[in-house]
Coordinates of C-alpha atoms and ligand atoms in Angstrom, one line a residue:
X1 CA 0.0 0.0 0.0
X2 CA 1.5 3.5 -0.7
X3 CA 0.0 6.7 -0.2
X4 CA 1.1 9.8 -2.3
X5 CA 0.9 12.9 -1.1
X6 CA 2.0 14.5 -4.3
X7 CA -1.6 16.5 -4.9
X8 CA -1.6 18.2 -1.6
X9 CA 2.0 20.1 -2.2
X10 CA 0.7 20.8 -5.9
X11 CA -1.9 23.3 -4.5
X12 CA -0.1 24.2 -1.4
X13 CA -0.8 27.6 -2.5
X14 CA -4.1 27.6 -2.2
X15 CA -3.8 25.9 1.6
X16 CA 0.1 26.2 2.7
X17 CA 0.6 22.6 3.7
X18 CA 3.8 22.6 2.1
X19 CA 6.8 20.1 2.0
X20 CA 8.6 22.6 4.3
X21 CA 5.1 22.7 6.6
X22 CA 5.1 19.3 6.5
X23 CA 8.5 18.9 7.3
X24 CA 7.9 21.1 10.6
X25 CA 4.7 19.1 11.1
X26 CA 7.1 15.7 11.3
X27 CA 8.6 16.6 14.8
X28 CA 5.0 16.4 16.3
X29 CA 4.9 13.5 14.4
X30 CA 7.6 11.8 16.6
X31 CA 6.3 12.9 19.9
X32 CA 2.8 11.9 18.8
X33 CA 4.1 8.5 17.8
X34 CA 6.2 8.1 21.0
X35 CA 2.8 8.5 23.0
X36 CA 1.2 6.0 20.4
X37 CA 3.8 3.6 21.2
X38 CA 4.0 4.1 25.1
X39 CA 0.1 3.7 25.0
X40 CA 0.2 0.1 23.1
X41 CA 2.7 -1.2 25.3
X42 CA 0.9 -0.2 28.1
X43 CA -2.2 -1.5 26.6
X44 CA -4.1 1.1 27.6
X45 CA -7.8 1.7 25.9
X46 CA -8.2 2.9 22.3
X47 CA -4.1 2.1 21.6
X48 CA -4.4 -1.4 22.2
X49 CA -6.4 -1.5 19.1
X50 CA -3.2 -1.1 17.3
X51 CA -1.7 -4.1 18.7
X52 CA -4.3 -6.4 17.2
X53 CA -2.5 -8.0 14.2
X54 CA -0.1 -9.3 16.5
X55 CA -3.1 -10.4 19.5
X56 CA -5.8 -11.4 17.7
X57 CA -6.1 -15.3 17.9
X58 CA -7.0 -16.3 14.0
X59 CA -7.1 -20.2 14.7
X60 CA -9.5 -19.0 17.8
X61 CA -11.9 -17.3 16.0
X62 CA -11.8 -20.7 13.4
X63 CA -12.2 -23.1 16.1
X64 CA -15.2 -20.9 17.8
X65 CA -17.4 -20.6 14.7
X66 CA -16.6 -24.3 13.2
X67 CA -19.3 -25.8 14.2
X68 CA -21.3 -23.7 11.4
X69 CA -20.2 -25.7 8.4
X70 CA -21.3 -24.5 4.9
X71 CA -23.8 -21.8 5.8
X72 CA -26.5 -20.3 3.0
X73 CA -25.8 -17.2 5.2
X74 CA -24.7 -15.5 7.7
X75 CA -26.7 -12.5 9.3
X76 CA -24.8 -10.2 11.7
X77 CA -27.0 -8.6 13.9
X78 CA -25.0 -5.5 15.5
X79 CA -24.6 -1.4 14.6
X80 CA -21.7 0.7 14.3
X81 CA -18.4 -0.6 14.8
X82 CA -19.9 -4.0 15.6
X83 CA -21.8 -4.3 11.9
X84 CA -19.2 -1.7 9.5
X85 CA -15.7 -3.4 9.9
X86 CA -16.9 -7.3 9.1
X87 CA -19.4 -5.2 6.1
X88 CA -15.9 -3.9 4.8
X89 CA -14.4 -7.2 4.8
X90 CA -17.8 -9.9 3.4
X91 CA -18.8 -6.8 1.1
X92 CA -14.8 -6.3 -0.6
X93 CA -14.6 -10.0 -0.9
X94 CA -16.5 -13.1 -2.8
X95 CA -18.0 -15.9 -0.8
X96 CA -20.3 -18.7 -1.7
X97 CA -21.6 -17.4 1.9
X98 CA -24.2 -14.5 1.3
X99 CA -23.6 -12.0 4.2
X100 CA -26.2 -10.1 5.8
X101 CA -26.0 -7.0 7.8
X102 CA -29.1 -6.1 10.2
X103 CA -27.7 -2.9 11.7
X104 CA -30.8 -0.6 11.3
X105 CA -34.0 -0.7 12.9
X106 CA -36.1 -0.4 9.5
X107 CA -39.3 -3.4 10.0
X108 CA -39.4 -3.4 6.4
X109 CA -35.7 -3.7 5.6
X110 CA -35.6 -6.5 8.5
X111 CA -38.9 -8.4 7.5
X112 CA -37.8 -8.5 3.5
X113 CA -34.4 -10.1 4.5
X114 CA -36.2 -12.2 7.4
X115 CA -38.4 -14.0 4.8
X116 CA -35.8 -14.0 1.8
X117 CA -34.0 -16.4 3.9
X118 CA -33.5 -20.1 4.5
X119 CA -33.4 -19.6 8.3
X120 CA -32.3 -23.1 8.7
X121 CA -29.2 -23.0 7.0
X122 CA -28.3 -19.6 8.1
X123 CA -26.0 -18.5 10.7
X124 CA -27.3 -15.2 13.4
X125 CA -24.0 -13.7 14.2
X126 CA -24.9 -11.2 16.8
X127 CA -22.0 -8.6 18.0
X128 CA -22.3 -5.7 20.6
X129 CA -19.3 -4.7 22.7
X130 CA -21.5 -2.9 25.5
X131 CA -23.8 -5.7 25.3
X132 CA -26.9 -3.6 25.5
X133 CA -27.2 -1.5 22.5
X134 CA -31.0 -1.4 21.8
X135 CA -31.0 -1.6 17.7
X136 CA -29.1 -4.4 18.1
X137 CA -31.1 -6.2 20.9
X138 CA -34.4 -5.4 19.3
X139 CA -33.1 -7.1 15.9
X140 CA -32.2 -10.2 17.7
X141 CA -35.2 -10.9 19.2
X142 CA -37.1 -10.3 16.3
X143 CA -34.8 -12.4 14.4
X144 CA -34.9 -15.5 17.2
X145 CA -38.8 -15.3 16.7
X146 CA -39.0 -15.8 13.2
X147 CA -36.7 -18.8 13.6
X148 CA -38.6 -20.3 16.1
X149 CA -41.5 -19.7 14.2
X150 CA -39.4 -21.1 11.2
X151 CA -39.2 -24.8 13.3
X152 CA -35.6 -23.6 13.2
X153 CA -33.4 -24.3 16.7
X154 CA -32.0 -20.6 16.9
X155 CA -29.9 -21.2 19.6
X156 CA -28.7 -23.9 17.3
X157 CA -27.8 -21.3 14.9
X158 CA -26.7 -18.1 16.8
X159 CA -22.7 -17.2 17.6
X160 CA -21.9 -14.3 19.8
X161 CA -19.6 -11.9 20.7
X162 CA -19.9 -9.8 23.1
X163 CA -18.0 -8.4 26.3
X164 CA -17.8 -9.9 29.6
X165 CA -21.1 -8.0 30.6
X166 CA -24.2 -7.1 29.5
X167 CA -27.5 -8.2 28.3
X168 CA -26.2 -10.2 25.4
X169 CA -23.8 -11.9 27.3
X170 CA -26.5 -13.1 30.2
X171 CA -28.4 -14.2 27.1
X172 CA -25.1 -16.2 25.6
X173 CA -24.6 -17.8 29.2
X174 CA -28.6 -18.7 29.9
X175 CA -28.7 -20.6 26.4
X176 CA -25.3 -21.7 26.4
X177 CA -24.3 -20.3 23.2
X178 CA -21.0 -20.2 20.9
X179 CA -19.2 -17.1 21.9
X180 CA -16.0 -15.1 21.5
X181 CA -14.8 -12.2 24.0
X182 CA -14.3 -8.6 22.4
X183 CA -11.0 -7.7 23.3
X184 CA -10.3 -5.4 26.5
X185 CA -9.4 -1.6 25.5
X186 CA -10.6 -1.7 22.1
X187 CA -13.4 0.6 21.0
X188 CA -16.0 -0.6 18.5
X189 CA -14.5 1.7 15.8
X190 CA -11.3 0.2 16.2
X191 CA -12.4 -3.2 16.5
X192 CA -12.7 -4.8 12.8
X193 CA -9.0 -7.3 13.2
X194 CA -10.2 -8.4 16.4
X195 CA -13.5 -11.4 17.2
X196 CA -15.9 -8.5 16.2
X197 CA -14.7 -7.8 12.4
X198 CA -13.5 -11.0 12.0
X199 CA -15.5 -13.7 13.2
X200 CA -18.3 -13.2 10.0
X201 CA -15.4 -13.4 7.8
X202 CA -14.2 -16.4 9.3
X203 CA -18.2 -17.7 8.8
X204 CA -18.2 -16.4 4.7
X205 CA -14.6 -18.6 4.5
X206 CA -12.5 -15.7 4.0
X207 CA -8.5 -16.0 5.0
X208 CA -8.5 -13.9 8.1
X209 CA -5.0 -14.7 8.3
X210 CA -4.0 -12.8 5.4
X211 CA -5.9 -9.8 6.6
X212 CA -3.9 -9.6 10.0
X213 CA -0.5 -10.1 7.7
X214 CA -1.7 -6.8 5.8
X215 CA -2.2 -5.2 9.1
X216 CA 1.0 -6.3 10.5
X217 CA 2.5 -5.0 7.2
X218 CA 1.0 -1.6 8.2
X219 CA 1.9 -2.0 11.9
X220 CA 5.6 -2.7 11.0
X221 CA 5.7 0.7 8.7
X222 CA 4.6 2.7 12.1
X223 CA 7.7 5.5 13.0
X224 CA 8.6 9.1 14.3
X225 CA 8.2 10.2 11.1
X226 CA 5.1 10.8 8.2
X227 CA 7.7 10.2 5.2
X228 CA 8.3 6.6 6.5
X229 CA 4.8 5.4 7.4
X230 CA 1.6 5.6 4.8
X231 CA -0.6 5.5 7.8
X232 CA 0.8 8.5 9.6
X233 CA 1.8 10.0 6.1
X234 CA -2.5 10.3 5.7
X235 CA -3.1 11.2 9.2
X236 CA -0.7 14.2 9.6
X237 CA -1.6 15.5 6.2
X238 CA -5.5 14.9 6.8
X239 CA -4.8 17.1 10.2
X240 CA -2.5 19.7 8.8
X241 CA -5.0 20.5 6.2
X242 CA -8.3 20.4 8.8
X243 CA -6.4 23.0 10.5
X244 CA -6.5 25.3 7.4
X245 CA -9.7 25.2 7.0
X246 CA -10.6 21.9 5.0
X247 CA -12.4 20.2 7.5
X248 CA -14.1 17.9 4.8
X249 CA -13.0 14.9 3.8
X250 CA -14.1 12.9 0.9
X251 CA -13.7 9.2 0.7
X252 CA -13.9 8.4 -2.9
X253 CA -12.6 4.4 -3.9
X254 CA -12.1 4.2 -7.4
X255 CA -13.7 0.1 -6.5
X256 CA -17.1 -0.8 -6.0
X257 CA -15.9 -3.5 -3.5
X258 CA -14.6 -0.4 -1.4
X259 CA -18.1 0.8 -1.2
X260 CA -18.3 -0.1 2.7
X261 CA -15.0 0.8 4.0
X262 CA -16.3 4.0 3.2
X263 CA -19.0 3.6 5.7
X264 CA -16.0 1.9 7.9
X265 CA -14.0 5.0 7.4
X266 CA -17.2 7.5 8.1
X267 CA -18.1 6.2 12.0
X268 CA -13.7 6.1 12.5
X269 CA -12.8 9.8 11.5
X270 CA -16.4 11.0 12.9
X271 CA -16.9 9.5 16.3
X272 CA -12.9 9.3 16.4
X273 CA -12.3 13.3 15.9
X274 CA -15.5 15.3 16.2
X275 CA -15.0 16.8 19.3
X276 CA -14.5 19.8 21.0
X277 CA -16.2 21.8 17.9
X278 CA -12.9 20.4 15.6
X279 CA -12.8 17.1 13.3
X280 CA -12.8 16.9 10.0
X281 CA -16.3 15.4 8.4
X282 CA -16.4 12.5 6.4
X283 CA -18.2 12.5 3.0
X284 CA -18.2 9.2 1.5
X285 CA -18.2 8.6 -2.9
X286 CA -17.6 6.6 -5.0
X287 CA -15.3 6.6 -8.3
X288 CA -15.8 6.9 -11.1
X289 CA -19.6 7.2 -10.2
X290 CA -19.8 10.6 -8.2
X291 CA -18.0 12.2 -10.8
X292 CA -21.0 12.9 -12.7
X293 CA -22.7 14.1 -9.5
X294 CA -20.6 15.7 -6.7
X295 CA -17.0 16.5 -8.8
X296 CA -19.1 20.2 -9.3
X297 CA -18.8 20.7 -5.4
X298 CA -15.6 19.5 -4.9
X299 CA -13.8 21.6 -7.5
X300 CA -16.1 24.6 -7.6
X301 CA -17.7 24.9 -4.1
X302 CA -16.4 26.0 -0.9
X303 CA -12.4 25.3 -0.3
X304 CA -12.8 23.1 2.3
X305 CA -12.6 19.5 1.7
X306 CA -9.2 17.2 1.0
X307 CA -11.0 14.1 -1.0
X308 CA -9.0 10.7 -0.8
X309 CA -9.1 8.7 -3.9
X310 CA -8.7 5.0 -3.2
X311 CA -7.9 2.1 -5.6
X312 CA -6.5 -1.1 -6.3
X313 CA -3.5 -1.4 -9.0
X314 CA -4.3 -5.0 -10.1
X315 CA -7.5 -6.1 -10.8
X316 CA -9.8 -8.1 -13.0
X317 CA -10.8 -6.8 -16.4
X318 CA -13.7 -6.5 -18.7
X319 CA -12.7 -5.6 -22.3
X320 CA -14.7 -2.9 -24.2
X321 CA -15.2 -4.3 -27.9
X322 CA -14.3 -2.8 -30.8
X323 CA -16.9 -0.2 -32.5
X324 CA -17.4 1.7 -35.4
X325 CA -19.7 4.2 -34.0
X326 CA -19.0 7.5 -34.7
X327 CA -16.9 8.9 -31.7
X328 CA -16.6 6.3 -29.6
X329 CA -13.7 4.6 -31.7
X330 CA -11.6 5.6 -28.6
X331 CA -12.9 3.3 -26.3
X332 CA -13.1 0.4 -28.4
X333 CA -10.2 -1.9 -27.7
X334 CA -9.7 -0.4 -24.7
X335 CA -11.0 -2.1 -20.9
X336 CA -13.2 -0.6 -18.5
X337 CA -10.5 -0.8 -16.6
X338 CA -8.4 1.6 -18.1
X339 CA -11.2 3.4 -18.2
X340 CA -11.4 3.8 -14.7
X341 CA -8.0 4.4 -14.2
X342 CA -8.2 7.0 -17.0
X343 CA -11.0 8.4 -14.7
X344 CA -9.1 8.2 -11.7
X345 CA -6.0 10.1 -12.5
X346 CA -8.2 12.2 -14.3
X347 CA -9.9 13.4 -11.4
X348 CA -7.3 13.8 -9.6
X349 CA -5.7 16.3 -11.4
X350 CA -9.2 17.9 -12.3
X351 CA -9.3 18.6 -8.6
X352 CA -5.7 19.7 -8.2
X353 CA -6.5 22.0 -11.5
X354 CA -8.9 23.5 -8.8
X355 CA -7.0 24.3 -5.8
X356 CA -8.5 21.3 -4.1
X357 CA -6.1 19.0 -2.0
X358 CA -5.9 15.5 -2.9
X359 CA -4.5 12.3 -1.7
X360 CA -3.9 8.8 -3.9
X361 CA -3.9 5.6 -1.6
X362 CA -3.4 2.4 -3.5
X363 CA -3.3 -0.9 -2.8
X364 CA -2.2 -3.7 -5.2
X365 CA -5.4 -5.6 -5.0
X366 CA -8.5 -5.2 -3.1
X367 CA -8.1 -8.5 -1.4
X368 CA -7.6 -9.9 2.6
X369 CA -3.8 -8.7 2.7
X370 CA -4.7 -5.5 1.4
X371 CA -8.0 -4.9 3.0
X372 CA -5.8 -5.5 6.4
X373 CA -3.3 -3.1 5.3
X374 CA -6.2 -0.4 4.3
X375 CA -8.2 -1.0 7.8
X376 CA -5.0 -0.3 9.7
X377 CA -3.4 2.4 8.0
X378 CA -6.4 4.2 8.5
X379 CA -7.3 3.3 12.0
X380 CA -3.3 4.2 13.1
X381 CA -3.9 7.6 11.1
X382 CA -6.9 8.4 13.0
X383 CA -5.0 7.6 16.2
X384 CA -2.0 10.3 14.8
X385 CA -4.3 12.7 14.0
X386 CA -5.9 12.4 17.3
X387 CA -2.9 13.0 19.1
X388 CA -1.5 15.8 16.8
X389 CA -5.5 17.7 17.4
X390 CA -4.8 16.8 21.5
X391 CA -9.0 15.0 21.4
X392 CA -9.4 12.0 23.0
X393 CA -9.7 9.8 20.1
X394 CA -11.0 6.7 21.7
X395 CA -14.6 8.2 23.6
X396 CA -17.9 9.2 21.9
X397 CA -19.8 10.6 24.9
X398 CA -22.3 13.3 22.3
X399 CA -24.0 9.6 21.1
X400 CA -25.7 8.6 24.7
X401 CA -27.9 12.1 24.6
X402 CA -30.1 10.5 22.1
X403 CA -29.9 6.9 23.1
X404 CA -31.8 8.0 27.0
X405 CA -33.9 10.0 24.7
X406 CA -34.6 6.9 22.5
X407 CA -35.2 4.9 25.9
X408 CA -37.2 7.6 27.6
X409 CA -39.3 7.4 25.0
X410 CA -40.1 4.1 25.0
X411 CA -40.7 4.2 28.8
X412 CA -37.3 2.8 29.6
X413 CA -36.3 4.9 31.9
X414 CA -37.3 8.3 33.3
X415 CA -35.1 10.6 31.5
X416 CA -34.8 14.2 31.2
X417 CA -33.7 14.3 27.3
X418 CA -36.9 12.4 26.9
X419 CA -38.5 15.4 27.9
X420 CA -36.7 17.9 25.7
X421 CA -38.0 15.6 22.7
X422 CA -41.3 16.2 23.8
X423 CA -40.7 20.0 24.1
X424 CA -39.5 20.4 21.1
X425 CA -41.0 23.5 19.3
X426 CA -43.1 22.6 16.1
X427 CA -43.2 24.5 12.8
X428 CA -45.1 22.8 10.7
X429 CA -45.4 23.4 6.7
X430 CA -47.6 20.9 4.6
Ligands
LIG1 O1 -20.9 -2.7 20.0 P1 -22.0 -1.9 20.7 O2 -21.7 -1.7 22.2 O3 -23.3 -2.5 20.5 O4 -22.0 -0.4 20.1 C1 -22.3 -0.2 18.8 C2 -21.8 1.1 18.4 O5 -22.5 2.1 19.1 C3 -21.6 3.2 19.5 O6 -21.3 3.0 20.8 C4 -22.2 4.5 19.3 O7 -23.5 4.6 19.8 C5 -20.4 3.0 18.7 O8 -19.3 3.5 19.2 C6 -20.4 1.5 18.6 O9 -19.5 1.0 17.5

């Protein structure tokens, strides 16, 4: 995986992260890196999450779910970081396994998947690190009835992880079910090469293995300074560039497959860095697709978003035939891959034409190795960026407003945010 910064000094004039800026950025880099490194060793919460491609048990997480053998499917039931990292993975990757994701409370999503399934051949994979998050829950009671109502043995079918407490976790120890332990000090966001990203992949067959060897790839390329590491390389210029200003940033994978680790990347840089009234917010694309729909913005709009373009060097291809219609005789022959790429480097200096900052991340394929190298680089540069903006990276306190609200409303508790819903002022227009 490399990541070329090339874009952003091109239109340093129009923001000032210069090489020479950058270069005076790179002794925080080291101090930032030194407290990232005395907080993994220490295994203290949030950094721990970057020791995982050396703790995370692979042959653990194989032995938990074998019993399942040859799933139809395999439904995670969990939200957030407990739903988006295993998504990036079974979504990037092919699988006779189809894999399911029940992380919204939508009764009509849930009820169309519910009865497009054969629920006795399908594996309930339900995650939640707090063990009491109510989406997630609510989903798996819903999804237990219909299997009982199925004639199908649910607790036959569900695997859980979960923490060591909790409501999911009296449920796993009541009905005795399969479980793995979510790993101490690592937040949901940062959780996707650990049991909770990891386990569904396991279930879909794919080589979990190779996706902690692309990790430890990353891990190994961590050091006190940006022009040694990808990972910090993105994280210090992502934060140099927030702090002038561009606090947009727009995740745009020149893959399909990459679809969902733009989710994945959305919940890390959000409920990682928006705090204190700073972060940088994430605006997820998709190349070549949003060209023709939010390329306007980025290059004529406000000055104040870096977008990341994403892709994978090697790659399958689908030729474009030959033609002799008028005008088109220049894509005949050609491949929709070179297309894209055509697109992608055209778009890149399009935006650079503009004044807009960009950065190119590429991997050689959009595989396990690199998806574990991706995952990590990222997650390690949210860490970096954390440190270099002095927020603590690892909390998301603003989220439990709404969830008493949520319960308040539903006459789970008597709480005052409950009330302010119900005070709310109405301005109605119809
Ligand atoms: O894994 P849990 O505890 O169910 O939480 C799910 C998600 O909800 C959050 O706590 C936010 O509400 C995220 O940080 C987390 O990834």
């Amino acid at each position: 995986m490399q990541v070329d910064l090339g874009n952003v000094l091109d239109t340093a004039s129009a923001h000032g992260v210069s090489r020479e800026a950058l270069d005076r950025l790179d002794g925080r880099v080291a101090a930032a890196h030194d407290r990232i490194e005395r907080g993994r060793e220490a295994g203290e919460h949030g950094y721990e999450s970057l020791n995982l491609p050396n703790s995370t048990d692979p042959a653990a997480i194989r032995d938990a779910v074998s019993r399942f053998d040859d799933p139809s499917a395999v439904v995670t039931v969990g939200i957030g970081g407990s739903a988006l990292g295993a998504a990036t993975l079974t979504d990037a990757l092919e699988s006779d396994v189809d894999a399911y994701y029940l992380d919204n409370v939508d009764p009509e999503a849930v009820e169309r998947l519910l009865d497009s399934l054969d629920l006795a051949s399908t594996v309930v994979n339900v995650v939640s690190r707090s063990g009491t998050t109510a989406e997630t829950l609510a989903n798996f009671l819903v999804v237990r009835e219909a299997m009982a109502d199925a004639g199908v043995d649910w607790a036959d079918r569900t695997f859980v992880t979960t923490g060591e407490e909790g409501n999911l976790r009296d449920l796993a120890d009541q009905h005795d079910l399969p479980s793995l332990p979510v790993p101490d000090g690592v937040p949901g966001r940062f959780s996707v090469l650990s049991t909770v990203g990891l386990a569904a992949a396991a279930l879909c067959g794919h080589d979990i293995e190779a996706v902690l060897e692309g990790a430890a790839a990353q891990e190994a390329r961590l050091s006190d300074s940006l022009f040694d590491s990808p990972a910090y390389a993105y994280g210090a210029v992502s934060y140099a560039l927030a702090e002038r200003g561009l606090r947009q940033n727009a995740m745009m994978p020149y893959a399909e497959s990459l679809e969902t680790f733009s989710e994945w990347f959305a919940q890390l840089w959000a409920e990682s860095l928006g705090k204190d009234g700073l972060g940088q917010t994430p605006l997820r694309a998709l190349g070549a697709t949003d060209q023709h729909s939010q390329l306007q913005l980025y290059r004529a709009g406000p000055r104040d978003k870096l977008v990341t373009l994403v892709r994978a060097t090697e790659r399958e291809d689908v030729a474009i035939p030959e033609t002799d219609l008028d005008g088109l005789a220049y894509l005949g022959g050609s491949s929709l891959g070179e297309l894209l790429d055509a697109e992608f480097e055209a778009t890149e200096a399009s935006l650079a034409a503009a004044g807009c900052p960009n950065v190119r991340i590429e991997l050689d394929r959009v595989d396990e190795y690199g998806l574990g190298e991706l995952l990590y680089a990222m997650e390690a540069a949210c860490v970096l960026y954390g440190e270099l903006a002095s927020v603590d990276t690892f909390i998301q306190p603003a989220v439990e407003w709404g969830k008493r609200a949520a319960r308040g409303l539903l006459g789970g508790g008597d709480f005052e945010e409950a009330e302010a819903v119900e005070e709310k002022s109405r301005l109605v227009v119809e």
